[in-house]
Short mmCIF file of C-alpha atoms and ligand atoms in Angstrom, two decimals:
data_model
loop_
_atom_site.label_atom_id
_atom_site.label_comp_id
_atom_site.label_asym_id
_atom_site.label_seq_id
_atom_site.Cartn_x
_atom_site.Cartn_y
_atom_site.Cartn_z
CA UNK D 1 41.74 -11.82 -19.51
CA UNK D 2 40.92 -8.95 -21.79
CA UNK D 3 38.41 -10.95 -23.30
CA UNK D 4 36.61 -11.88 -19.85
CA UNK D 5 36.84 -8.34 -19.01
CA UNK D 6 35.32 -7.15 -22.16
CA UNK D 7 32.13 -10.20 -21.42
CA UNK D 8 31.49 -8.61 -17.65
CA UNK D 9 31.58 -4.99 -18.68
CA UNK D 10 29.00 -6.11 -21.67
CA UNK D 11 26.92 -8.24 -19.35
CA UNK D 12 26.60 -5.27 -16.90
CA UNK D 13 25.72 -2.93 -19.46
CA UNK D 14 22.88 -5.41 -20.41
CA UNK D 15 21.84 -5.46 -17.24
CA UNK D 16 22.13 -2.01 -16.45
CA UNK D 17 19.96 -1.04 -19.21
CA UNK D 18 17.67 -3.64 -19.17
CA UNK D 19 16.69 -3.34 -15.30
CA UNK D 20 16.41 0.32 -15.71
CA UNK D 21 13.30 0.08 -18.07
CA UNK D 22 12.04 2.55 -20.71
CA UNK D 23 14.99 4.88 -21.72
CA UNK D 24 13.89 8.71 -20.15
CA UNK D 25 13.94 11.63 -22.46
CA UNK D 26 16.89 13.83 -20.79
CA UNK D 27 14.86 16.77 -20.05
CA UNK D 28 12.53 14.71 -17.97
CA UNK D 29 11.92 14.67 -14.32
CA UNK D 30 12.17 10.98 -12.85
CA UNK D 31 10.02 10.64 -10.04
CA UNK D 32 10.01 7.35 -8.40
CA UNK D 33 7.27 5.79 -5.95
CA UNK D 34 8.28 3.37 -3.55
CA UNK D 35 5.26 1.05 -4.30
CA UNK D 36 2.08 0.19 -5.60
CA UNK D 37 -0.53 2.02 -3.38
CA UNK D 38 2.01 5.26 -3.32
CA UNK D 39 2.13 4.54 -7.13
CA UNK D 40 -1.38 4.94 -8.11
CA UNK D 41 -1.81 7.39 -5.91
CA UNK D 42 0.85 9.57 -7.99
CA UNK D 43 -0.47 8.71 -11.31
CA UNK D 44 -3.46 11.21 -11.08
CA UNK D 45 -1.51 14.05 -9.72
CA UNK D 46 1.28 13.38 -12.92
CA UNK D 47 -1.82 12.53 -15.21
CA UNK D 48 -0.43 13.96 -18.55
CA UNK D 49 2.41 15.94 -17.69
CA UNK D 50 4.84 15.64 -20.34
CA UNK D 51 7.84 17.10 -17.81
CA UNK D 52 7.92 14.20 -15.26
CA UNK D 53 8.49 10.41 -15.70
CA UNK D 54 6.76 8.56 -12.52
CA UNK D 55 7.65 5.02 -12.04
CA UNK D 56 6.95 2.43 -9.60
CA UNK D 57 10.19 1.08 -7.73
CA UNK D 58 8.72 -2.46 -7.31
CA UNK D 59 6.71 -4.52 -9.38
CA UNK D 60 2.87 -4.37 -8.77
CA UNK D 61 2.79 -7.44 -7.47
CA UNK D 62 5.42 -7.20 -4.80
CA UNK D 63 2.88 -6.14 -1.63
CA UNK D 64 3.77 -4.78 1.47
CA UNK D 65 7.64 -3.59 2.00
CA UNK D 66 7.80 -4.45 5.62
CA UNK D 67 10.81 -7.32 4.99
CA UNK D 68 11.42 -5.66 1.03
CA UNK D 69 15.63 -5.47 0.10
CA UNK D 70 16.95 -3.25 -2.47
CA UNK D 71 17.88 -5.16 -5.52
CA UNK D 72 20.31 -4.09 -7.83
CA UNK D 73 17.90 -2.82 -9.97
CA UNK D 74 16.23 -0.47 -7.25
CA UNK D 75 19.92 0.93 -6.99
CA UNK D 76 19.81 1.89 -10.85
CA UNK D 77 16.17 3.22 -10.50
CA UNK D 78 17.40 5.55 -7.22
CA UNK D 79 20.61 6.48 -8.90
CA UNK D 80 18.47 8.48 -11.41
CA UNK D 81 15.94 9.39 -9.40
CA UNK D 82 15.22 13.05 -9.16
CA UNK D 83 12.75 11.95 -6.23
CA UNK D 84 11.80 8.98 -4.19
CA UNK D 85 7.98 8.88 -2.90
CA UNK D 86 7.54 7.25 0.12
CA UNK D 87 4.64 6.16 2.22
CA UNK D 88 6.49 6.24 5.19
CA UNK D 89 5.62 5.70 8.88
CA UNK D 90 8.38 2.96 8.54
CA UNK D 91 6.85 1.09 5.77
CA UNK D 92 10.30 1.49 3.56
CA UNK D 93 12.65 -0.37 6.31
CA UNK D 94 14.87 0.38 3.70
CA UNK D 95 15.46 3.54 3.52
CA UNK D 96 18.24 4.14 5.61
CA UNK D 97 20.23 2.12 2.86
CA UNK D 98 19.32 4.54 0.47
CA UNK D 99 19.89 8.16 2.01
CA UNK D 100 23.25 6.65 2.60
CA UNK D 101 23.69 5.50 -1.10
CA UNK D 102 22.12 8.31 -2.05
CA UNK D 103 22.22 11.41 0.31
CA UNK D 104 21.05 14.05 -2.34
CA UNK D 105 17.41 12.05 -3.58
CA UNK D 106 14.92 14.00 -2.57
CA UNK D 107 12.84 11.74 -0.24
CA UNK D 108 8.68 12.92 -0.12
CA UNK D 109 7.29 11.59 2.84
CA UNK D 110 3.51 10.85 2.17
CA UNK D 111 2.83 10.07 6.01
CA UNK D 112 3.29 13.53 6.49
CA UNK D 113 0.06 15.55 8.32
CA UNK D 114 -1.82 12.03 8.85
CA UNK D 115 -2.71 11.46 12.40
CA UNK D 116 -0.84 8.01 12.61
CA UNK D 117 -1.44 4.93 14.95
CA UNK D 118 1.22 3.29 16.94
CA UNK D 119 1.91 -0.36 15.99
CA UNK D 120 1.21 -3.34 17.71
CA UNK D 121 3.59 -5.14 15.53
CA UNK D 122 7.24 -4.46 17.38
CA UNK D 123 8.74 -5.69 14.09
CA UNK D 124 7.10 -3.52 11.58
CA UNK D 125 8.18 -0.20 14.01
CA UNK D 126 6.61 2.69 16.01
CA UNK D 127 3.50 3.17 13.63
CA UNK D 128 0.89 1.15 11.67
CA UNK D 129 2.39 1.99 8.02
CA UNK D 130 -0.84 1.43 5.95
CA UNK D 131 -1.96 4.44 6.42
CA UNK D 132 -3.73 4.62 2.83
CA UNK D 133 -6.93 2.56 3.89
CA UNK D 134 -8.43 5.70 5.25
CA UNK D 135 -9.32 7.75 2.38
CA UNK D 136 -9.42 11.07 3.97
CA UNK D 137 -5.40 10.14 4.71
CA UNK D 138 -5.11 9.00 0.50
CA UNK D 139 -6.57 12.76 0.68
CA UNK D 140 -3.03 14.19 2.77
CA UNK D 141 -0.87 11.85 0.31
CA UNK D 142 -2.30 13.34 -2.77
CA UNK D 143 -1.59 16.90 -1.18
CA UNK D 144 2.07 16.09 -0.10
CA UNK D 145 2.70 14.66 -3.04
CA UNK D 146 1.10 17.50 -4.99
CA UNK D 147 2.63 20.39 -2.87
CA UNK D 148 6.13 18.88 -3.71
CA UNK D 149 5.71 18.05 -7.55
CA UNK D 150 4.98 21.63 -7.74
CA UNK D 151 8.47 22.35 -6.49
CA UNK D 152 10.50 19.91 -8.20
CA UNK D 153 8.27 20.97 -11.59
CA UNK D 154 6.99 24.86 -11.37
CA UNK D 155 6.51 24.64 -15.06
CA UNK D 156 3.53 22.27 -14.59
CA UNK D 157 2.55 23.41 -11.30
CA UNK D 158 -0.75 24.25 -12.69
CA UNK D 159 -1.84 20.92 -14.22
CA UNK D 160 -0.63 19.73 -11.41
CA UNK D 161 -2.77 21.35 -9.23
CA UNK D 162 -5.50 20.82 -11.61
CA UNK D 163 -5.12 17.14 -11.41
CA UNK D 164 -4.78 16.93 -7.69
CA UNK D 165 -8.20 18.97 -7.16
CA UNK D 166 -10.14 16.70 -9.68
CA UNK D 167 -8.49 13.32 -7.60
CA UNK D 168 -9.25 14.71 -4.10
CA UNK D 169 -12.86 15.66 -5.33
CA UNK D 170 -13.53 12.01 -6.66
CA UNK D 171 -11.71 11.03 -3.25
CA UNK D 172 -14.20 12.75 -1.24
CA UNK D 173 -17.36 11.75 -2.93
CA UNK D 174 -15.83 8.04 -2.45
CA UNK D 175 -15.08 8.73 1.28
CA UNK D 176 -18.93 9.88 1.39
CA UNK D 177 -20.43 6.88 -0.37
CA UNK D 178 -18.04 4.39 1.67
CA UNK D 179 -19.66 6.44 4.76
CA UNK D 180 -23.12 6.11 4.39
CA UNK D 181 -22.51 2.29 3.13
CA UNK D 182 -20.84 1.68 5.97
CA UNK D 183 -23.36 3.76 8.69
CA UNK D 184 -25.67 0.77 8.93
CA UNK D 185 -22.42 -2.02 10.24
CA UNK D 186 -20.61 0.70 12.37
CA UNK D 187 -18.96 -0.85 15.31
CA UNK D 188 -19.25 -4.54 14.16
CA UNK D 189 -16.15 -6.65 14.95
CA UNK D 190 -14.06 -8.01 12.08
CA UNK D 191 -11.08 -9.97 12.32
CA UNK D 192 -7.85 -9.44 9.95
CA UNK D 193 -4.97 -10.82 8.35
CA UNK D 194 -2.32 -9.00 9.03
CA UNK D 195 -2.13 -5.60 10.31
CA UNK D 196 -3.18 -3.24 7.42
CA UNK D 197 -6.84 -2.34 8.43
CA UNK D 198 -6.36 -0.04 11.88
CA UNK D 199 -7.02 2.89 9.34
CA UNK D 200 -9.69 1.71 7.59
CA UNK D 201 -11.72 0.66 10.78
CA UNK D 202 -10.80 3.78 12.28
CA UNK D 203 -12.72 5.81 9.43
CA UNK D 204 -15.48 3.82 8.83
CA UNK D 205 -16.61 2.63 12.43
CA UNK D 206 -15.01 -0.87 12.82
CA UNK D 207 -13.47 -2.96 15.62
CA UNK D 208 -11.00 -5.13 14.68
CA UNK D 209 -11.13 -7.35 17.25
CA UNK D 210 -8.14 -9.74 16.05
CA UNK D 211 -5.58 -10.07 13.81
CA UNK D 212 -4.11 -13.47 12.61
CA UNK D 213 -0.69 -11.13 11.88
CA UNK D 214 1.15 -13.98 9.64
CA UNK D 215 1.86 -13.77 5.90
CA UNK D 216 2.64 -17.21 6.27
CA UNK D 217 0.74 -19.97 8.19
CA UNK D 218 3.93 -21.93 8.41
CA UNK D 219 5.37 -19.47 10.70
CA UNK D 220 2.25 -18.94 13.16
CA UNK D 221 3.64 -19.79 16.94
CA UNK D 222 0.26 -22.28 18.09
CA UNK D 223 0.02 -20.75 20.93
CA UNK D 224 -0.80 -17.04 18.55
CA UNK D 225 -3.42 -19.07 16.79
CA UNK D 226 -4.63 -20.31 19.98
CA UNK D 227 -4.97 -16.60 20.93
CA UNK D 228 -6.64 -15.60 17.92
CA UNK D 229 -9.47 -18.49 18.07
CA UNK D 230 -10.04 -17.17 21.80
CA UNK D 231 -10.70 -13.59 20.51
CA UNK D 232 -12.76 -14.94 17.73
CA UNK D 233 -15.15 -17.05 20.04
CA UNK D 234 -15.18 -14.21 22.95
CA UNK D 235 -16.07 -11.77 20.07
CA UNK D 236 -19.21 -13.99 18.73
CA UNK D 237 -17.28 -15.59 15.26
CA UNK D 238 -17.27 -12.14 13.52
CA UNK D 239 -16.27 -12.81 9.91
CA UNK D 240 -12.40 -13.18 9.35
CA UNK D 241 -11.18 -11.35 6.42
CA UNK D 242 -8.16 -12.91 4.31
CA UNK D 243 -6.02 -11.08 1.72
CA UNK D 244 -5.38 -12.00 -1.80
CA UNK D 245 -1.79 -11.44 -1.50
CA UNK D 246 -1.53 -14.13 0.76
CA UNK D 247 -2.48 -17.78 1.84
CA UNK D 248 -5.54 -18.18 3.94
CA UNK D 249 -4.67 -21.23 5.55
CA UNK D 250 -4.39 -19.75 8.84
CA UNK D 251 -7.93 -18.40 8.60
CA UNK D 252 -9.21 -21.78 7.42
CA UNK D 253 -7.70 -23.26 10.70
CA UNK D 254 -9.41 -20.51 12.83
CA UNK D 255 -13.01 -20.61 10.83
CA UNK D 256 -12.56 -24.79 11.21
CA UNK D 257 -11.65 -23.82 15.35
CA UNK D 258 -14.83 -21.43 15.68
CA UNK D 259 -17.11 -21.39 13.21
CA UNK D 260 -16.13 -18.00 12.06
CA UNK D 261 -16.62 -17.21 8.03
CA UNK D 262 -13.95 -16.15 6.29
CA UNK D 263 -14.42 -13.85 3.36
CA UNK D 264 -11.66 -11.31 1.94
CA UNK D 265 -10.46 -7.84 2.47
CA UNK D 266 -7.58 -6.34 -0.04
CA UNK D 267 -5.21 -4.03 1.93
CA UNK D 268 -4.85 -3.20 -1.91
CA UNK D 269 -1.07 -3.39 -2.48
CA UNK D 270 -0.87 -5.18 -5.70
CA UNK D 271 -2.78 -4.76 -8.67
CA UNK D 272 -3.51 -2.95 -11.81
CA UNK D 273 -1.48 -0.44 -12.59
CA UNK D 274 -4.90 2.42 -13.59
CA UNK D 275 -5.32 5.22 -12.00
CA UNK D 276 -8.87 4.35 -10.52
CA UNK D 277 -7.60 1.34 -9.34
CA UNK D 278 -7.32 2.29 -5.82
CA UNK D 279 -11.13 3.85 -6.07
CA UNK D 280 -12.11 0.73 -7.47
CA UNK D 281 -10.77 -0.96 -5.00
CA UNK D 282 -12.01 0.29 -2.24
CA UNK D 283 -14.98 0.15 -3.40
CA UNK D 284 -15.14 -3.75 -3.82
CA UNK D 285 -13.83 -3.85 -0.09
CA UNK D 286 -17.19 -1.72 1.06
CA UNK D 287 -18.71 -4.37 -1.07
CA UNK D 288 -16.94 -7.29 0.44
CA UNK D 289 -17.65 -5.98 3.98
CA UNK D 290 -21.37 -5.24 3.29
CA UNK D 291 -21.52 -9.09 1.69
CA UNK D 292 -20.08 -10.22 4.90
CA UNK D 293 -22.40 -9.12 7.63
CA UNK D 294 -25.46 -9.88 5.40
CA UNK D 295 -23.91 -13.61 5.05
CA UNK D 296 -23.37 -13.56 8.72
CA UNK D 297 -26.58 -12.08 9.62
CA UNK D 298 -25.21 -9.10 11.29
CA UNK D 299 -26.85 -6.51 9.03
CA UNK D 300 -29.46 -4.72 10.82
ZN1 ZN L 1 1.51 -4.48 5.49
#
């Protein structure tokens, strides 16, 4: 019995230290991010400061938390958390499980000061979550998440804030670019995959005029994808946009119903783990929604 107790308390030791990732100097703050977008975001404020650890809760390939449960290894991550980052607006459907686990982590709410939209999706809660599309609202994140480093960490407050102006400067000049690329398709109708891209048309003068709002085709009721191809023909087949994170083989039913084109739009949840990777990335989705139009014929 001894024995077997000895083999569990070794296993979860293993465990322990082997979901919990690098080992953290002890004077070291550990900031955690929830997930990927929040992640990068992060990353530039905490650009070489020596006095915080940031890491991202989920792997970069995990996507949107809408359905996400805390694995064990989350628990370990928030038990030595000094703070959690959130993008909030009811993307972590967790949380609640972790204030109570936890009711001391400092939770930093990066929805905070965004004009938010409600949701159309009853299961996803009272706002649209992806708030980071718009970059003028990545803007507000980097701020929050700035204005509350500099709390937790006075002693780098001013590399902080050094970092933070350089990012929101490189932000801006990207929202300007994406703004006059944009100018020529304003008000064109696009149709989406799942909800992520009521920001984004919002800043940059789209209409989404549909969304297929499945992650997996299996699960689409007909009688939704019936009223999808009925918005798509009403609308004149504007080009359906598809996400890498997930099958298109709903789209591929609605293009083979109407026509439509499908090309691809990434709400940019997964990816590289570089801090220009969300500039990069929207960048290709300007790109993306440029090559659409022109490939429809809808560029003036
Ligand atoms: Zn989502």
């Amino acid at each position: 019995m001894k024995k077997a107790i000895a083999l569990f308390l070794t296993l979860l030791y293993l465990i322990t230290v082997s979901a919990a990732g690098p080992a953290l100097a002890a004077d070291q703050l550990n900031i955690v991010a929830s997930f990927y977008p929040i992640y990068i975001l992060a990353m530039n404020v905490f650009d070489g400061i020596d006095e915080v650890s940031l890491s991202c809760m989920t792997a970069p390939d995990t996507g949107c938390l809408h359905d996400y449960q805390l694995l064990a290894s989350d628990m370990i991550t928030l038990s030595r958390a000094d703070a959690l980052l959130i993008c909030g607006a009811g993307m972590e459907a967790y949380l609640p499980g972790v204030t109570a686990q936890f009711p001391s982590l400092q939770i930093i709410d990066c929805s905070e000061g965004i004009d938010l939209i409600p949701s159309d999706d009853e299961d996803e809660g009272e706002f649209n979550a992806h708030t980071w599309l718009d970059v003028q609202n990545a803007v507000c994140i980097v701020h929050t998440i700035a204005e509350a480093a500099c709390k937790i960490c006075p002693d780098a407050a001013d590399t902080i804030c050094a970092n933070a102006d350089g990012y929101i400067s490189r932000l801006n000049a990207l929202d300007t670019e994406m703004k006059e690329s944009l100018a020529p398709v304003a008000g064109k109708s696009i149709v989406t995959f799942h909800e992520a891209f009521p920001y984004f048309a919002r800043a940059y003068g789209l209409e989404i005029v549909a969304v297929i709002n499945e992650e997996h085709e299996d699960t689409i009721a007909p009688s939704a994808l019936a009223a999808v191809i009925d918005a798509v023909r009403e609308a004149g087949n504007p080009p359906l946009f598809t996400e890498p994170q997930y099958s298109a083989q709903a789209a591929i039913t609605v293009s083979m119903e109407t026509g439509a084109k499908i090309f691809e739009l990434d709400p940019l949840v997964t990816g590289e783990m570089q801090k220009n990777a969300y500039e990069e990335g929207m960048r290709r989705n300007t790109k993306a929604l440029l090559h659409a139009f022109e490939e429809t014929g809808e560029t003036p």
